Amino acid sequence: MTTNSLSYPNSKLWLAAIKPPMYSVAIIPIWVGTAVALAETQTLSWEIFITFLSSAILIVAWINLSNDVFDSETGIDQNKAHSLVNLTGNKSLIFRLGNLFLALGILGILAIAWLQQDPTVLGIVLLCCFLGYTYQGPPFRLGYQGLGEIICFICFGPLAIAAAYYSQTHSWSIASLAASLIIGISTSLILFCSHFHQVQDDLAAGKRSPIVRLGTAIGAELLSWICGAMFALIALFSIWGIFPAWTILTLLSLPPALQLCRHVGQYHNQPDRVSNCKFIAVTLHFWSGLFLGLGFVLSAL
Ligand SMILES: C/C(=C\COP(=O)(O)OP(=O)(O)O)CCC[C@H](C)CCC[C@H](C)CCCC(C)C
Ligand SMILES: O=C(O)C1=CC(=O)c2ccccc2C1=O
């Protein structure tokens, strides 16, 4: 088996660089927006759903590849063996590959806009891509000011879910807006958790992530409050009748939420031990999003 200078098998480094579980952030908002549309209209265009899903995956691939490119320019990824730029030693290849994914992703959304003779979805997705660029690309690099979580919330929550819902219905809805708040929170939690183990590297590169600003102890406490608020919102939206009763299924994702809060609470200041918390947050995002969408689909039957 091929190994690198740190004696990690190269296959593991490549998997860590490609981050397959992270593509949950592309799938879930399209699934939830489409599920709300199905529940409200009893109709579903599979063609639009599959095209939107493929485009979202390609766009998230672009944001990840370009993140490695832009981070290689600021030096923040110097110690990150699983950066695609460090692994290949070819920044321009990763940049061009990322741009190809972006172009293909936008092409899929263009096809939806052309098919429906309506540019609304295209406009929303282009706005997402621009905001995603401002997170990491020059001259903005807003992630370095600690603004990543807000951008993430807006893009993967209200914007992505409104676009997925609109692509099916050509209208807007309160339920889809409420669902987007839940998905926006759970997606931002992933980014928030990804900063706990990177405080030293972030400080050295001048990146003032929320965890650099707050410290790991307050960050861990805030994480528990945000998780609590997320489940409280789900319960309130169900009680108020904005969500159908079946969405109570989302409570089945409480175990990963509890695991995440306990794990970060215990190890917030131990980078080696807390480094996997991002993937517990992905598990929470995946299951809560899956059950939330399922709740809407079941209510349509
Ligand atoms: C690449 C992202 C985070 C990595 O951040 P960081 O540099 O701290 O981590 P590493 O240590 O791994 O280098 C994700 C950033 C997401 C961004 C804030 C918002 C992106 C918006 C998307 C373009 C929206 C896609 C919408 C689609 C689902 C229709
Ligand atoms: O590599 C990462 O840490 C992340 C990649 C990514 O695409 C994403 C998307 C939405 C929220 C968080 C994250 C990451 O943390």
Coordinates of N, CA, C and O and ligand atoms in Angstrom, one line a residue, residues 19 25-26 29-30 52 56 59-60 62-64 67-68 71 77 80 125 128-129 131-132 135-136 148 151-152 155-156 160 191 194-195 198 207 278, ligand 1:
K19 N -13.9 13.7 0.7 CA -15.0 13.8 1.7 C -16.4 13.4 1.3 O -17.3 14.2 1.2
V25 N -24.7 17.6 2.3 CA -25.1 19.0 2.3 C -25.7 19.4 0.9 O -26.5 20.4 0.9
A26 N -25.4 18.7 -0.1 CA -26.0 19.0 -1.4 C -27.3 18.3 -1.6 O -28.3 18.8 -2.1
P29 N -30.9 19.6 1.1 CA -31.8 20.7 0.8 C -32.7 20.4 -0.4 O -33.9 20.8 -0.4
I30 N -32.2 19.7 -1.4 CA -33.0 19.4 -2.6 C -34.1 18.4 -2.2 O -35.2 18.6 -2.7
F52 N -31.7 18.7 -10.6 CA -31.3 19.7 -9.5 C -30.3 19.0 -8.6 O -29.3 19.6 -8.2
A56 N -26.6 20.2 -7.8 CA -26.2 20.5 -6.4 C -24.9 19.8 -6.0 O -24.0 20.4 -5.4
I59 N -22.0 21.4 -7.7 CA -21.6 22.7 -7.2 C -20.9 22.6 -5.9 O -20.0 23.3 -5.6
V60 N -21.3 21.6 -5.1 CA -20.6 21.3 -3.8 C -19.2 20.8 -4.1 O -18.2 21.1 -3.3
W62 N -17.4 21.7 -6.6 CA -16.7 22.9 -6.9 C -16.2 23.7 -5.7 O -15.1 24.1 -5.6
I63 N -17.2 23.9 -4.8 CA -16.9 24.7 -3.6 C -15.7 24.0 -2.8 O -14.9 24.7 -2.2
N64 N -15.7 22.7 -2.8 CA -14.7 22.0 -2.0 C -13.3 22.0 -2.7 O -12.3 22.2 -2.1
N67 N -12.0 25.5 -2.5 CA -11.6 25.8 -1.1 C -10.1 25.4 -1.0 O -9.3 26.1 -0.4
D68 N -9.8 24.2 -1.5 CA -8.4 23.7 -1.3 C -7.4 24.6 -2.1 O -6.3 24.9 -1.7
D71 N -7.3 28.1 -0.2 CA -6.6 27.9 1.1 C -5.1 27.7 0.9 O -4.3 28.0 1.7
D77 N -3.6 25.8 4.7 CA -3.6 24.4 4.6 C -2.3 23.8 4.6 O -2.1 22.6 4.1
K80 N -2.2 20.5 6.1 CA -3.4 19.7 5.8 C -3.0 18.7 4.7 O -3.0 19.0 3.5
V125 N -29.6 30.1 -7.6 CA -28.4 29.2 -7.5 C -27.1 30.1 -7.8 O -26.1 29.9 -7.2
C128 N -26.2 31.8 -4.8 CA -25.6 30.8 -3.8 C -24.1 30.7 -4.2 O -23.2 30.7 -3.3
C129 N -23.8 30.5 -5.5 CA -22.4 30.3 -5.9 C -21.6 31.6 -5.6 O -20.4 31.5 -5.2
L131 N -22.2 33.8 -3.3 CA -21.9 33.9 -1.8 C -20.9 32.8 -1.4 O -20.1 33.1 -0.5
G132 N -21.0 31.6 -2.0 CA -20.0 30.6 -1.7 C -18.6 31.0 -2.0 O -17.6 30.8 -1.3
Y135 N -17.1 33.3 0.5 CA -16.6 32.7 1.7 C -15.1 32.5 1.7 O -14.4 32.6 2.7
Q136 N -14.6 32.1 0.5 CA -13.2 31.7 0.4 C -12.3 32.4 -0.6 O -11.1 32.3 -0.5
G148 N -18.5 32.6 7.7 CA -18.9 31.4 7.0 C -20.2 30.8 7.4 O -21.0 30.4 6.5
I151 N -23.2 32.7 5.9 CA -23.3 32.4 4.5 C -23.8 31.0 4.2 O -24.7 30.8 3.4
C152 N -23.3 30.1 5.0 CA -23.7 28.7 4.9 C -25.2 28.5 5.2 O -25.9 27.9 4.5
C155 N -27.3 30.0 2.3 CA -27.2 29.3 1.0 C -27.8 27.9 1.1 O -28.7 27.6 0.2
F156 N -27.5 27.1 2.1 CA -28.0 25.8 2.2 C -29.4 25.7 2.8 O -30.0 24.7 2.7
A160 N -31.3 27.5 -1.0 CA -31.3 26.2 -1.7 C -32.7 25.6 -1.6 O -33.2 25.0 -2.6
L191 N -20.1 23.3 9.6 CA -19.0 24.2 9.4 C -18.5 24.7 10.8 O -17.3 24.7 11.0
S194 N -16.4 22.1 12.3 CA -15.1 21.8 11.6 C -14.0 22.7 12.1 O -12.8 22.5 11.7
H195 N -14.3 23.8 12.9 CA -13.3 24.7 13.3 C -12.7 24.4 14.7 O -11.6 25.0 15.0
Q198 N -9.0 23.3 14.6 CA -8.1 24.0 13.7 C -7.6 25.4 14.3 O -7.1 26.2 13.5
K207 N -7.1 33.6 10.4 CA -8.5 33.3 10.2 C -9.3 33.4 11.5 O -9.0 32.6 12.4
K278 N -16.9 17.0 13.2 CA -17.6 17.5 12.0 C -18.4 16.4 11.4 O -19.5 16.6 10.8
Ligands
LIG1 C1 -15.6 24.3 1.5 C2 -16.4 24.6 2.7 C3 -15.9 24.6 4.0 C4 -14.5 24.3 4.3 O1 -14.1 25.4 5.1 P1 -12.6 25.4 5.7 O2 -11.7 26.1 4.8 O3 -12.8 26.0 7.1 O4 -12.3 23.9 5.9 P2 -11.0 23.1 5.5 O5 -10.3 22.9 6.8 O6 -11.6 21.8 5.1 O7 -10.2 23.7 4.5 C5 -17.9 24.9 2.5 C6 -18.2 26.4 2.5 C7 -19.7 26.6 2.2 C8 -20.0 28.0 1.9 C9 -20.0 28.9 3.2 C10 -21.3 28.2 1.2 C11 -21.4 27.5 -0.1 C12 -22.7 27.7 -0.8 C13 -22.9 26.7 -1.9 C14 -22.2 27.1 -3.2 C15 -24.4 26.5 -2.1 C16 -24.8 25.4 -2.9 C17 -26.3 25.3 -3.1 C18 -26.7 24.1 -3.8 C19 -27.1 23.0 -2.8 C20 -27.8 24.4 -4.7

